[in-house]
Amino acid sequence: MTVQTQKASRSKSEVGRGNTPSSEDANRQALLDGLNHDLAGEYQAIVMYTHYSAKMTGPYRRELRALFQLEIADELGHAQFLADKIATLGGEPTTKPRAVPNADEPREMLELLLAAEKQAITDYDKRIRQAGLFGDVGLKVNLENQVADETRHMEEIERTLAGWREHL
Ligand SMILES: [Fe+2]
Ligand SMILES: [Fe+2]
């Protein structure tokens, strides 16, 4: 056996976990693409909450603005975590948020934010499974904590909308 062949057969057996090098690469790439999709969503959430809190009018402006400011801090933490993780895995973190839908009325803003939170929960659910396939338990736990944050945001908006009167 030549040195080259020995090297090749050793690296193959060291891959472990039943993954061939190509399936491990494919899992890594799928995970990186997914995390970048999520990062664009987090940047979108930061812009949405900031933009809507600036435009918000009506009798609940103060309360909703305060709620939005709290959520901006959470979304910023999520974005930083994702950007760090993408860079650590050898990817290039995106700098582009998803497009922010226009809204002028408070109720419309809340409905769009609710849809964005639900989307984030669905996306993280998928990402948690991909992190499991990739064998990164730490990432899985971090994403689960982010889902818990998004669920809290979603429920808060749902509770606000549940008591909303049509004329507001
Ligand atoms: Fe988030
Ligand atoms: Fe959120």
PDB file of C-alpha atoms and ligand atoms in Angstrom:
ATOM      1  CA  MET A   1       0.000   0.000   0.000  1.00  0.00           C
ATOM      2  CA  THR A   2       1.412   3.409  -0.951  1.00  0.00           C
ATOM      3  CA  VAL A   3       1.499   6.266   1.545  1.00  0.00           C
ATOM      4  CA  GLN A   4      -1.207   7.995  -0.456  1.00  0.00           C
ATOM      5  CA  THR A   5      -3.549   4.984  -0.284  1.00  0.00           C
ATOM      6  CA  GLN A   6      -2.912   4.548   3.464  1.00  0.00           C
ATOM      7  CA  LYS A   7      -3.821   8.203   4.000  1.00  0.00           C
ATOM      8  CA  ALA A   8      -6.981   7.860   1.950  1.00  0.00           C
ATOM      9  CA  SER A   9      -8.160   4.701   3.737  1.00  0.00           C
ATOM     10  CA  ARG A  10      -7.393   6.202   7.182  1.00  0.00           C
ATOM     11  CA  SER A  11      -9.263   9.426   6.535  1.00  0.00           C
ATOM     12  CA  LYS A  12     -12.249   7.426   5.305  1.00  0.00           C
ATOM     13  CA  SER A  13     -12.433   5.365   8.494  1.00  0.00           C
ATOM     14  CA  GLU A  14     -11.968   8.462  10.678  1.00  0.00           C
ATOM     15  CA  VAL A  15     -15.075  10.140   9.304  1.00  0.00           C
ATOM     16  CA  GLY A  16     -17.166   7.894  11.589  1.00  0.00           C
ATOM     17  CA  ARG A  17     -20.844   8.322  12.537  1.00  0.00           C
ATOM     18  CA  GLY A  18     -21.690   6.334   9.384  1.00  0.00           C
ATOM     19  CA  ASN A  19     -21.300   9.440   7.218  1.00  0.00           C
ATOM     20  CA  THR A  20     -19.219   9.377   4.086  1.00  0.00           C
ATOM     21  CA  PRO A  21     -17.174  12.559   3.512  1.00  0.00           C
ATOM     22  CA  SER A  22     -19.551  13.612   0.738  1.00  0.00           C
ATOM     23  CA  SER A  23     -22.713  13.213   2.862  1.00  0.00           C
ATOM     24  CA  GLU A  24     -21.019  15.146   5.682  1.00  0.00           C
ATOM     25  CA  ASP A  25     -20.163  17.947   3.232  1.00  0.00           C
ATOM     26  CA  ALA A  26     -23.723  17.925   1.884  1.00  0.00           C
ATOM     27  CA  ASN A  27     -25.149  18.110   5.432  1.00  0.00           C
ATOM     28  CA  ARG A  28     -22.793  20.984   6.266  1.00  0.00           C
ATOM     29  CA  GLN A  29     -23.746  22.904   3.115  1.00  0.00           C
ATOM     30  CA  ALA A  30     -27.487  22.363   3.667  1.00  0.00           C
ATOM     31  CA  LEU A  31     -27.093  23.529   7.268  1.00  0.00           C
ATOM     32  CA  LEU A  32     -25.099  26.622   6.223  1.00  0.00           C
ATOM     33  CA  ASP A  33     -27.688  27.540   3.569  1.00  0.00           C
ATOM     34  CA  GLY A  34     -30.464  27.096   6.115  1.00  0.00           C
ATOM     35  CA  LEU A  35     -28.695  29.157   8.795  1.00  0.00           C
ATOM     36  CA  ASN A  36     -28.145  31.961   6.274  1.00  0.00           C
ATOM     37  CA  HIS A  37     -31.852  31.836   5.395  1.00  0.00           C
ATOM     38  CA  ASP A  38     -32.600  32.191   9.133  1.00  0.00           C
ATOM     39  CA  LEU A  39     -30.069  35.027   9.529  1.00  0.00           C
ATOM     40  CA  ALA A  40     -31.776  36.997   6.726  1.00  0.00           C
ATOM     41  CA  GLY A  41     -35.038  36.460   8.635  1.00  0.00           C
ATOM     42  CA  GLU A  42     -33.529  37.742  11.900  1.00  0.00           C
ATOM     43  CA  TYR A  43     -32.202  40.870  10.156  1.00  0.00           C
ATOM     44  CA  GLN A  44     -35.668  41.327   8.661  1.00  0.00           C
ATOM     45  CA  ALA A  45     -37.211  41.048  12.149  1.00  0.00           C
ATOM     46  CA  ILE A  46     -34.826  43.719  13.518  1.00  0.00           C
ATOM     47  CA  VAL A  47     -35.771  46.111  10.690  1.00  0.00           C
ATOM     48  CA  MET A  48     -39.505  45.298  10.987  1.00  0.00           C
ATOM     49  CA  TYR A  49     -39.662  45.959  14.737  1.00  0.00           C
ATOM     50  CA  THR A  50     -37.531  49.116  14.410  1.00  0.00           C
ATOM     51  CA  HIS A  51     -39.420  50.468  11.398  1.00  0.00           C
ATOM     52  CA  TYR A  52     -42.892  49.687  12.752  1.00  0.00           C
ATOM     53  CA  SER A  53     -42.097  51.120  16.185  1.00  0.00           C
ATOM     54  CA  ALA A  54     -41.117  54.385  14.460  1.00  0.00           C
ATOM     55  CA  LYS A  55     -44.324  54.484  12.365  1.00  0.00           C
ATOM     56  CA  MET A  56     -46.691  53.230  15.062  1.00  0.00           C
ATOM     57  CA  THR A  57     -49.580  55.573  15.905  1.00  0.00           C
ATOM     58  CA  GLY A  58     -52.731  55.255  18.006  1.00  0.00           C
ATOM     59  CA  PRO A  59     -53.638  54.864  21.673  1.00  0.00           C
ATOM     60  CA  TYR A  60     -51.338  51.844  22.237  1.00  0.00           C
ATOM     61  CA  ARG A  61     -48.277  53.366  20.634  1.00  0.00           C
ATOM     62  CA  ARG A  62     -46.308  53.589  23.874  1.00  0.00           C
ATOM     63  CA  GLU A  63     -46.968  49.984  24.968  1.00  0.00           C
ATOM     64  CA  LEU A  64     -46.390  48.464  21.550  1.00  0.00           C
ATOM     65  CA  ARG A  65     -43.233  50.463  21.048  1.00  0.00           C
ATOM     66  CA  ALA A  66     -41.898  49.238  24.399  1.00  0.00           C
ATOM     67  CA  LEU A  67     -42.759  45.631  23.456  1.00  0.00           C
ATOM     68  CA  PHE A  68     -41.069  46.002  20.060  1.00  0.00           C
ATOM     69  CA  GLN A  69     -37.905  47.406  21.655  1.00  0.00           C
ATOM     70  CA  LEU A  70     -37.637  44.315  23.882  1.00  0.00           C
ATOM     71  CA  GLU A  71     -38.044  42.046  20.879  1.00  0.00           C
ATOM     72  CA  ILE A  72     -35.387  43.907  18.876  1.00  0.00           C
ATOM     73  CA  ALA A  73     -32.874  43.008  21.596  1.00  0.00           C
ATOM     74  CA  ASP A  74     -33.798  39.301  21.316  1.00  0.00           C
ATOM     75  CA  GLU A  75     -33.633  39.291  17.493  1.00  0.00           C
ATOM     76  CA  LEU A  76     -30.259  41.015  17.577  1.00  0.00           C
ATOM     77  CA  GLY A  77     -28.953  38.290  19.888  1.00  0.00           C
ATOM     78  CA  HIS A  78     -30.297  35.625  17.506  1.00  0.00           C
ATOM     79  CA  ALA A  79     -28.685  37.312  14.491  1.00  0.00           C
ATOM     80  CA  GLN A  80     -25.313  37.565  16.245  1.00  0.00           C
ATOM     81  CA  PHE A  81     -25.460  33.911  17.263  1.00  0.00           C
ATOM     82  CA  LEU A  82     -26.290  32.768  13.711  1.00  0.00           C
ATOM     83  CA  ALA A  83     -23.621  34.962  12.085  1.00  0.00           C
ATOM     84  CA  ASP A  84     -20.996  33.635  14.529  1.00  0.00           C
ATOM     85  CA  LYS A  85     -22.040  30.032  13.918  1.00  0.00           C
ATOM     86  CA  ILE A  86     -22.041  30.379  10.112  1.00  0.00           C
ATOM     87  CA  ALA A  87     -18.534  31.884  10.214  1.00  0.00           C
ATOM     88  CA  THR A  88     -17.361  29.142  12.607  1.00  0.00           C
ATOM     89  CA  LEU A  89     -18.654  26.448  10.226  1.00  0.00           C
ATOM     90  CA  GLY A  90     -16.672  28.027   7.384  1.00  0.00           C
ATOM     91  CA  GLY A  91     -19.550  29.853   5.668  1.00  0.00           C
ATOM     92  CA  GLU A  92     -20.064  33.492   4.759  1.00  0.00           C
ATOM     93  CA  PRO A  93     -22.809  35.101   6.890  1.00  0.00           C
ATOM     94  CA  THR A  94     -25.312  37.055   4.795  1.00  0.00           C
ATOM     95  CA  THR A  95     -25.674  40.818   5.303  1.00  0.00           C
ATOM     96  CA  LYS A  96     -29.035  41.013   3.515  1.00  0.00           C
ATOM     97  CA  PRO A  97     -32.351  41.044   5.382  1.00  0.00           C
ATOM     98  CA  ARG A  98     -35.470  39.630   3.733  1.00  0.00           C
ATOM     99  CA  ALA A  99     -37.682  42.400   2.344  1.00  0.00           C
ATOM    100  CA  VAL A 100     -39.796  44.209   4.945  1.00  0.00           C
ATOM    101  CA  PRO A 101     -43.486  44.438   3.995  1.00  0.00           C
ATOM    102  CA  ASN A 102     -45.016  47.900   4.165  1.00  0.00           C
ATOM    103  CA  ALA A 103     -47.667  48.584   6.804  1.00  0.00           C
ATOM    104  CA  ASP A 104     -49.345  51.773   8.031  1.00  0.00           C
ATOM    105  CA  GLU A 105     -51.928  50.527  10.518  1.00  0.00           C
ATOM    106  CA  PRO A 106     -50.997  49.034  13.918  1.00  0.00           C
ATOM    107  CA  ARG A 107     -53.123  45.936  13.359  1.00  0.00           C
ATOM    108  CA  GLU A 108     -51.542  45.304   9.964  1.00  0.00           C
ATOM    109  CA  MET A 109     -48.075  45.638  11.551  1.00  0.00           C
ATOM    110  CA  LEU A 110     -48.968  43.139  14.270  1.00  0.00           C
ATOM    111  CA  GLU A 111     -50.345  40.653  11.741  1.00  0.00           C
ATOM    112  CA  LEU A 112     -47.207  40.879   9.617  1.00  0.00           C
ATOM    113  CA  LEU A 113     -45.028  40.445  12.716  1.00  0.00           C
ATOM    114  CA  LEU A 114     -47.095  37.446  13.769  1.00  0.00           C
ATOM    115  CA  ALA A 115     -46.567  35.844  10.349  1.00  0.00           C
ATOM    116  CA  ALA A 116     -42.818  36.511  10.580  1.00  0.00           C
ATOM    117  CA  GLU A 117     -42.595  34.923  14.055  1.00  0.00           C
ATOM    118  CA  LYS A 118     -44.514  31.856  12.855  1.00  0.00           C
ATOM    119  CA  GLN A 119     -42.182  31.569   9.874  1.00  0.00           C
ATOM    120  CA  ALA A 120     -39.149  31.722  12.192  1.00  0.00           C
ATOM    121  CA  ILE A 121     -40.571  28.911  14.363  1.00  0.00           C
ATOM    122  CA  THR A 122     -41.176  26.711  11.284  1.00  0.00           C
ATOM    123  CA  ASP A 123     -37.690  27.458   9.932  1.00  0.00           C
ATOM    124  CA  TYR A 124     -35.937  26.726  13.254  1.00  0.00           C
ATOM    125  CA  ASP A 125     -37.842  23.489  13.585  1.00  0.00           C
ATOM    126  CA  LYS A 126     -36.313  22.385  10.269  1.00  0.00           C
ATOM    127  CA  ARG A 127     -32.869  23.690  11.264  1.00  0.00           C
ATOM    128  CA  ILE A 128     -32.939  21.754  14.547  1.00  0.00           C
ATOM    129  CA  ARG A 129     -33.389  18.531  12.561  1.00  0.00           C
ATOM    130  CA  GLN A 130     -30.527  19.513  10.220  1.00  0.00           C
ATOM    131  CA  ALA A 131     -28.268  20.294  13.204  1.00  0.00           C
ATOM    132  CA  GLY A 132     -29.090  16.810  14.539  1.00  0.00           C
ATOM    133  CA  LEU A 133     -28.180  15.205  11.199  1.00  0.00           C
ATOM    134  CA  PHE A 134     -24.929  17.142  11.206  1.00  0.00           C
ATOM    135  CA  GLY A 135     -24.236  15.896  14.741  1.00  0.00           C
ATOM    136  CA  ASP A 136     -23.987  19.326  16.415  1.00  0.00           C
ATOM    137  CA  VAL A 137     -25.855  18.934  19.717  1.00  0.00           C
ATOM    138  CA  GLY A 138     -24.801  22.380  20.979  1.00  0.00           C
ATOM    139  CA  LEU A 139     -26.307  24.081  17.931  1.00  0.00           C
ATOM    140  CA  LYS A 140     -29.508  22.081  18.371  1.00  0.00           C
ATOM    141  CA  VAL A 141     -29.848  23.329  21.973  1.00  0.00           C
ATOM    142  CA  ASN A 142     -29.127  26.953  20.980  1.00  0.00           C
ATOM    143  CA  LEU A 143     -31.740  26.783  18.209  1.00  0.00           C
ATOM    144  CA  GLU A 144     -34.254  25.289  20.640  1.00  0.00           C
ATOM    145  CA  ASN A 145     -33.707  28.293  22.926  1.00  0.00           C
ATOM    146  CA  GLN A 146     -34.273  30.612  19.960  1.00  0.00           C
ATOM    147  CA  VAL A 147     -37.539  28.800  19.163  1.00  0.00           C
ATOM    148  CA  ALA A 148     -38.592  29.389  22.775  1.00  0.00           C
ATOM    149  CA  ASP A 149     -37.944  33.151  22.299  1.00  0.00           C
ATOM    150  CA  GLU A 150     -39.867  33.254  18.998  1.00  0.00           C
ATOM    151  CA  THR A 151     -42.758  31.350  20.594  1.00  0.00           C
ATOM    152  CA  ARG A 152     -42.911  33.934  23.391  1.00  0.00           C
ATOM    153  CA  HIS A 153     -42.912  36.751  20.790  1.00  0.00           C
ATOM    154  CA  MET A 154     -45.634  34.994  18.790  1.00  0.00           C
ATOM    155  CA  GLU A 155     -47.846  34.441  21.846  1.00  0.00           C
ATOM    156  CA  GLU A 156     -47.442  38.055  22.983  1.00  0.00           C
ATOM    157  CA  ILE A 157     -48.580  39.329  19.572  1.00  0.00           C
ATOM    158  CA  GLU A 158     -51.427  36.792  19.444  1.00  0.00           C
ATOM    159  CA  ARG A 159     -52.662  37.971  22.869  1.00  0.00           C
ATOM    160  CA  THR A 160     -52.494  41.600  21.714  1.00  0.00           C
ATOM    161  CA  LEU A 161     -54.422  40.846  18.517  1.00  0.00           C
ATOM    162  CA  ALA A 162     -57.010  38.756  20.392  1.00  0.00           C
ATOM    163  CA  GLY A 163     -58.204  41.850  22.275  1.00  0.00           C
ATOM    164  CA  TRP A 164     -57.935  44.227  19.332  1.00  0.00           C
ATOM    165  CA  ARG A 165     -60.997  46.316  18.515  1.00  0.00           C
ATOM    166  CA  GLU A 166     -61.735  46.836  14.840  1.00  0.00           C
ATOM    167  CA  HIS A 167     -61.794  50.645  14.961  1.00  0.00           C
ATOM    168  CA  LEU A 168     -58.200  50.921  16.237  1.00  0.00           C
TER     169      LEU A 168
HETATM  170 FE    FE B   1     -35.347  35.836  16.297  1.00  0.00          FE
HETATM  171 FE    FE B   2     -39.018  36.918  17.250  1.00  0.00          FE
END
